[in-house]
GROMACS .gro file of C-alpha atoms in nm:
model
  207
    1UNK     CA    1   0.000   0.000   0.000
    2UNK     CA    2   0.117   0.361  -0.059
    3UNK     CA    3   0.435   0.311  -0.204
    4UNK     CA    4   0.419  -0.022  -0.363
    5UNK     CA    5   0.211   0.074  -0.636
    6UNK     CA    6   0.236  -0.055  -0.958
    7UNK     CA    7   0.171   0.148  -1.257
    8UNK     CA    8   0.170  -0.026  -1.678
    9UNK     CA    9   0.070   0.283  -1.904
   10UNK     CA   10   0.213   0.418  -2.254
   11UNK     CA   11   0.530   0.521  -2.288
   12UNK     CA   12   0.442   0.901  -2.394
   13UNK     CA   13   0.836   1.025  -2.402
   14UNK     CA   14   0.887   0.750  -2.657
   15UNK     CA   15   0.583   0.849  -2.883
   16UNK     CA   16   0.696   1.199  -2.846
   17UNK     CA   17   0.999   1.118  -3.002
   18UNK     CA   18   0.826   0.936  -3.252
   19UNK     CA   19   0.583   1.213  -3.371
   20UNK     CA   20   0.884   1.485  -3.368
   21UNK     CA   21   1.094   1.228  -3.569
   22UNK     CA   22   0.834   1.152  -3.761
   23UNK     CA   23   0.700   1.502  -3.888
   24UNK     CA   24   1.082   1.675  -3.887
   25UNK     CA   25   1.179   1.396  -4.142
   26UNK     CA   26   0.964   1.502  -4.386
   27UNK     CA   27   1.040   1.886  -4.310
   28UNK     CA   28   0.748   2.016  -4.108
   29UNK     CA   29   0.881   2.289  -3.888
   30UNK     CA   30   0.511   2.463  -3.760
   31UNK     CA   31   0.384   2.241  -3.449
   32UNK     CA   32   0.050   2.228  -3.286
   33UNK     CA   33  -0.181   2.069  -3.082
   34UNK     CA   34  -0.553   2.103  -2.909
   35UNK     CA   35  -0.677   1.969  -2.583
   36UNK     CA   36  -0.963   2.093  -2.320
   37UNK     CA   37  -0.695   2.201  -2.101
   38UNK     CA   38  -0.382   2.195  -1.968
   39UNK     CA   39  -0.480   1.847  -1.754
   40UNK     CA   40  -0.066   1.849  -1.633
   41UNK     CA   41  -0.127   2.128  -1.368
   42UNK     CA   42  -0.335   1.839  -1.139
   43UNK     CA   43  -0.066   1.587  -1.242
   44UNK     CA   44  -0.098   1.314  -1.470
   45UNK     CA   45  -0.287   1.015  -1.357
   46UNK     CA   46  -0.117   0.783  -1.577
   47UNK     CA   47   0.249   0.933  -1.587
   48UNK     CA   48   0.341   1.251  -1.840
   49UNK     CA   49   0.098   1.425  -2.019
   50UNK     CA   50   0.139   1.334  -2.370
   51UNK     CA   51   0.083   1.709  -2.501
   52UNK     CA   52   0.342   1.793  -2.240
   53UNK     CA   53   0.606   1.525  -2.383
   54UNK     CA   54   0.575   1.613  -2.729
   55UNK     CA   55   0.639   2.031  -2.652
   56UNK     CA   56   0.955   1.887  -2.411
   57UNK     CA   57   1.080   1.706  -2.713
   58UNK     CA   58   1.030   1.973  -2.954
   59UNK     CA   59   1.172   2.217  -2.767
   60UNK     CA   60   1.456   2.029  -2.690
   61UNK     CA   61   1.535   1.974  -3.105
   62UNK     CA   62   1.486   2.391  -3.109
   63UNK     CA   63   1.128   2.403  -3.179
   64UNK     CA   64   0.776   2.529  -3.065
   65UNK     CA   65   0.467   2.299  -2.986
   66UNK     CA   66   0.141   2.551  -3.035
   67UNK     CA   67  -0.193   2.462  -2.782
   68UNK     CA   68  -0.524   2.546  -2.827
   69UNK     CA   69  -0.679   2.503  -2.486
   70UNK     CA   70  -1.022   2.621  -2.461
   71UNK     CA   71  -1.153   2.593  -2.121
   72UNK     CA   72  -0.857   2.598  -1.854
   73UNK     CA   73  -1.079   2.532  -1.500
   74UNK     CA   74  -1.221   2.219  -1.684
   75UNK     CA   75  -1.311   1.970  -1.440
   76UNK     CA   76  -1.238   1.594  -1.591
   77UNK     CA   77  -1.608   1.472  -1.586
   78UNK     CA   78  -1.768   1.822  -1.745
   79UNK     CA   79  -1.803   1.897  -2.115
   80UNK     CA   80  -1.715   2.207  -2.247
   81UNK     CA   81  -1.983   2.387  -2.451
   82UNK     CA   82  -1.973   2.277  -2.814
   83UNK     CA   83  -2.050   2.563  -2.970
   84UNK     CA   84  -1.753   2.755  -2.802
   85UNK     CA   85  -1.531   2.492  -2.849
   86UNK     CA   86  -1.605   2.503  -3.237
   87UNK     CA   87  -1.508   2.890  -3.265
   88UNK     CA   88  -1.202   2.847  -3.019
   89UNK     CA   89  -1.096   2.594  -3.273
   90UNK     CA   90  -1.153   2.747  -3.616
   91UNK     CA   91  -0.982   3.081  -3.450
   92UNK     CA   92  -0.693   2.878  -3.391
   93UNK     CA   93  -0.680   2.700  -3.754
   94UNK     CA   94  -0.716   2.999  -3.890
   95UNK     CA   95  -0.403   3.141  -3.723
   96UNK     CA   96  -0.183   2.897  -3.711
   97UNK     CA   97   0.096   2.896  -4.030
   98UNK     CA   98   0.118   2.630  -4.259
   99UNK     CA   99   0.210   2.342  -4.388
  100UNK     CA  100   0.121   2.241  -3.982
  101UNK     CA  101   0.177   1.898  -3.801
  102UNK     CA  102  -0.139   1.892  -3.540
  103UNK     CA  103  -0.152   1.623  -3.258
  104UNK     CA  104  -0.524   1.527  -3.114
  105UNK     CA  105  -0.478   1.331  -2.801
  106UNK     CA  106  -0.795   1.257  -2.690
  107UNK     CA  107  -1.025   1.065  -2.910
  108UNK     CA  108  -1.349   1.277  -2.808
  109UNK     CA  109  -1.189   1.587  -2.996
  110UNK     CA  110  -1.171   1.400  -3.335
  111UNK     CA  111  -1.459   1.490  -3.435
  112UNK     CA  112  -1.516   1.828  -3.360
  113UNK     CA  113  -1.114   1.901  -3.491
  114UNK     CA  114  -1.235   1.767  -3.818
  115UNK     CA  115  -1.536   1.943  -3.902
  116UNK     CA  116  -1.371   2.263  -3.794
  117UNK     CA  117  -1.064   2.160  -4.037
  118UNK     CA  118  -1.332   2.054  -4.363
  119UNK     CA  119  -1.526   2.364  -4.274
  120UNK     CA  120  -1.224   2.603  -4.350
  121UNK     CA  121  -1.131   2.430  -4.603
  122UNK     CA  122  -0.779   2.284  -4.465
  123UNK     CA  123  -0.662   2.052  -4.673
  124UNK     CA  124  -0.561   1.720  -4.524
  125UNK     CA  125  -0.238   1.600  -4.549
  126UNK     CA  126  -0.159   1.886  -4.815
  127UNK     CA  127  -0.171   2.218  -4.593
  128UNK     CA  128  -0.250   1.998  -4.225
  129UNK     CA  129  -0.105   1.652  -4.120
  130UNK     CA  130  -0.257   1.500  -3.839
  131UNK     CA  131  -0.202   1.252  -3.605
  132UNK     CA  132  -0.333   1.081  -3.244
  133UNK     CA  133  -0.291   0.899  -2.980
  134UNK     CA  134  -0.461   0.560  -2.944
  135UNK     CA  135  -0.585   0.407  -3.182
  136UNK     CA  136  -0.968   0.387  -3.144
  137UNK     CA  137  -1.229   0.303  -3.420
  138UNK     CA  138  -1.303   0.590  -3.516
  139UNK     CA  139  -0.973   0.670  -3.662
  140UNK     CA  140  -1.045   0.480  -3.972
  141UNK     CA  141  -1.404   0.588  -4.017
  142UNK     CA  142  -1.273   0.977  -4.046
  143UNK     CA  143  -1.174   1.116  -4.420
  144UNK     CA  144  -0.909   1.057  -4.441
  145UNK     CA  145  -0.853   0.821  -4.181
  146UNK     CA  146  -0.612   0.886  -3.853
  147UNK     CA  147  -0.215   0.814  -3.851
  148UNK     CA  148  -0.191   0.750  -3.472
  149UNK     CA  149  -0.001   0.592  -3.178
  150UNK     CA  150  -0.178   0.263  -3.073
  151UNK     CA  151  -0.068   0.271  -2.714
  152UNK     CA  152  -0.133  -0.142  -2.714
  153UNK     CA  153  -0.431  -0.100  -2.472
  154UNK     CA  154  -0.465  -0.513  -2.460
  155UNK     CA  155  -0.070  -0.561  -2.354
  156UNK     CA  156  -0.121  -0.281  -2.098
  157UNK     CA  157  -0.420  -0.460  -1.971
  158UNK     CA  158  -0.291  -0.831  -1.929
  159UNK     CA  159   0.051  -0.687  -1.815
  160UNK     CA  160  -0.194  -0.481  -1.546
  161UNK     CA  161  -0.365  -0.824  -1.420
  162UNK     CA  162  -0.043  -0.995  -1.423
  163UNK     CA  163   0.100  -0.766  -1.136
  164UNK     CA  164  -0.209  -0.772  -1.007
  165UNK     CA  165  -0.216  -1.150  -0.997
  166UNK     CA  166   0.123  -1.149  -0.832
  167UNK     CA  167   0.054  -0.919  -0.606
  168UNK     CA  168  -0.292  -1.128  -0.464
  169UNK     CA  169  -0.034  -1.467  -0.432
  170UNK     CA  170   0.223  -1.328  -0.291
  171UNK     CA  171   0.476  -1.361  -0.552
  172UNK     CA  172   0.595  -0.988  -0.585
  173UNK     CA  173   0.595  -0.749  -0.325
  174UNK     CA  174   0.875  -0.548  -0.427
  175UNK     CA  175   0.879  -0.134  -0.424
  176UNK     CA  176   0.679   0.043  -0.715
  177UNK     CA  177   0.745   0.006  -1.008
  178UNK     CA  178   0.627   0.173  -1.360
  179UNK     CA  179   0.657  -0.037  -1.704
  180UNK     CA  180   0.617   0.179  -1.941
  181UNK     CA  181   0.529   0.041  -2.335
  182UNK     CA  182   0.596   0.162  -2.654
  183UNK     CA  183   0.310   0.220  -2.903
  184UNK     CA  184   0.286   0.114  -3.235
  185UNK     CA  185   0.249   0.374  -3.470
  186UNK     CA  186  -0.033   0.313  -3.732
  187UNK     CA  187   0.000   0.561  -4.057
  188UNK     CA  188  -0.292   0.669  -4.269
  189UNK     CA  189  -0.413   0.928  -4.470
  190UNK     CA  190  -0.444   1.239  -4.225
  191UNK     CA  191  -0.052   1.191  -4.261
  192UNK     CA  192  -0.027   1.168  -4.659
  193UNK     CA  193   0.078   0.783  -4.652
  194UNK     CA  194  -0.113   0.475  -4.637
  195UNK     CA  195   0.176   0.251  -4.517
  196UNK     CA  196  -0.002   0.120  -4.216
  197UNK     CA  197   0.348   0.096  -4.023
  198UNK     CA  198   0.634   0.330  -3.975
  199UNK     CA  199   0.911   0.103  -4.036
  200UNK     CA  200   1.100   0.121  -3.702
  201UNK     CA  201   1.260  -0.189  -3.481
  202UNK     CA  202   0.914  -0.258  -3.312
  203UNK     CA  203   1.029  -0.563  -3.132
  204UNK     CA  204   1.298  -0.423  -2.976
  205UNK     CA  205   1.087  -0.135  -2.807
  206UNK     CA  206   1.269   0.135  -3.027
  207UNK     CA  207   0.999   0.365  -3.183
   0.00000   0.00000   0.00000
């Protein structure tokens, strides 16, 4: 109890260097990215803040990660109101420079992100490359369809129940630990390639 804990979640400094390696490679140099807020100021449940990771990284290659937050004091079971979140959005598009690499991290702003996107006009990969984390259904029902992370939800699980497991027999009762898994990343359209892996060493971990 307390300190013992033991913690299996993505490994979002590893996807982070994905994304940046990914996008710099093919000579993107404008960064952005949208979430409700800035959900790092209460601490991370489940370790670093992906949004958080990905500005660390950029900034430490020399570059800027732009975020579109649109309700700061957002509490994590309230909504924000669509309508407002729909302006914020299309005020930020509209600003932002491009060609632009945007990362969506959380699947319930997929949707809103793309109609604001089609409804300026944005073209997708062309002028706006996109890419999330997790990869959920939906990302191959939107036009075009999502590049994303697929943070390996079913490894994270079983490895979750196997600690678990130990921990009810007895067999580990060691001090906390973290194990932290890399993701797979899954390219589509919204990136301009339908290669549905990036060719990195996935069994060794290395993404």
């Amino acid at each position: 109890p307390g300190g013992n804990v033991r913690t299996v979640a993505g490994d979002t400094r590893r996807i982070a260097e994905m994304i940046a390696d990914y996008f710099l490679d093919r000579g993107f140099r404008n960064f952005a990215a949208i979430d409700a807020r800035d959900w790092n100021r209460q601490g991370c449940i489940h370790g670093i803040d992906p949004v958080v990771s990905l500005r660390e990284e950029l900034e430490r290659r020399g570059f800027r990660l732009e975020v579109c937050h649109w309700k700061e004091d957002l509490r994590p079971e309230e909504l924000a109101d669509y309508g407002s979140v729909l302006a914020r959005l299309a005020e930020f598009f509209s600003e932002m420079p491009r060609p632009l690499a945007l990362f969506i991290p959380n699947g319930r702003h997929l949707t809103m992100a793309y109609r604001v996107i089609h409804q300026l006009g944005i073209r997708v990969p062309e002028e706006l490359a996109i890419t999330g984390f997790g990869n959920l259904p939906l990302c191959e029902k939107l036009r075009p369809q999502l590049t994303t992370a697929d943070q390996q939800a079913e490894t994270i699980g079983c490895t979750a129940a196997r600690l678990l497991l130990e921990r009810i027999t007895g067999g580990e009762t060691g001090p906390r630990r973290e194990i932290r898994l890399p993701a797979l990343p899954v390219l589509r359209g919204s990136t301009g390639r339908s290669t549905k892996y990036y060719p990195y060493n996935m069994k060794s971990g290395i993404i």
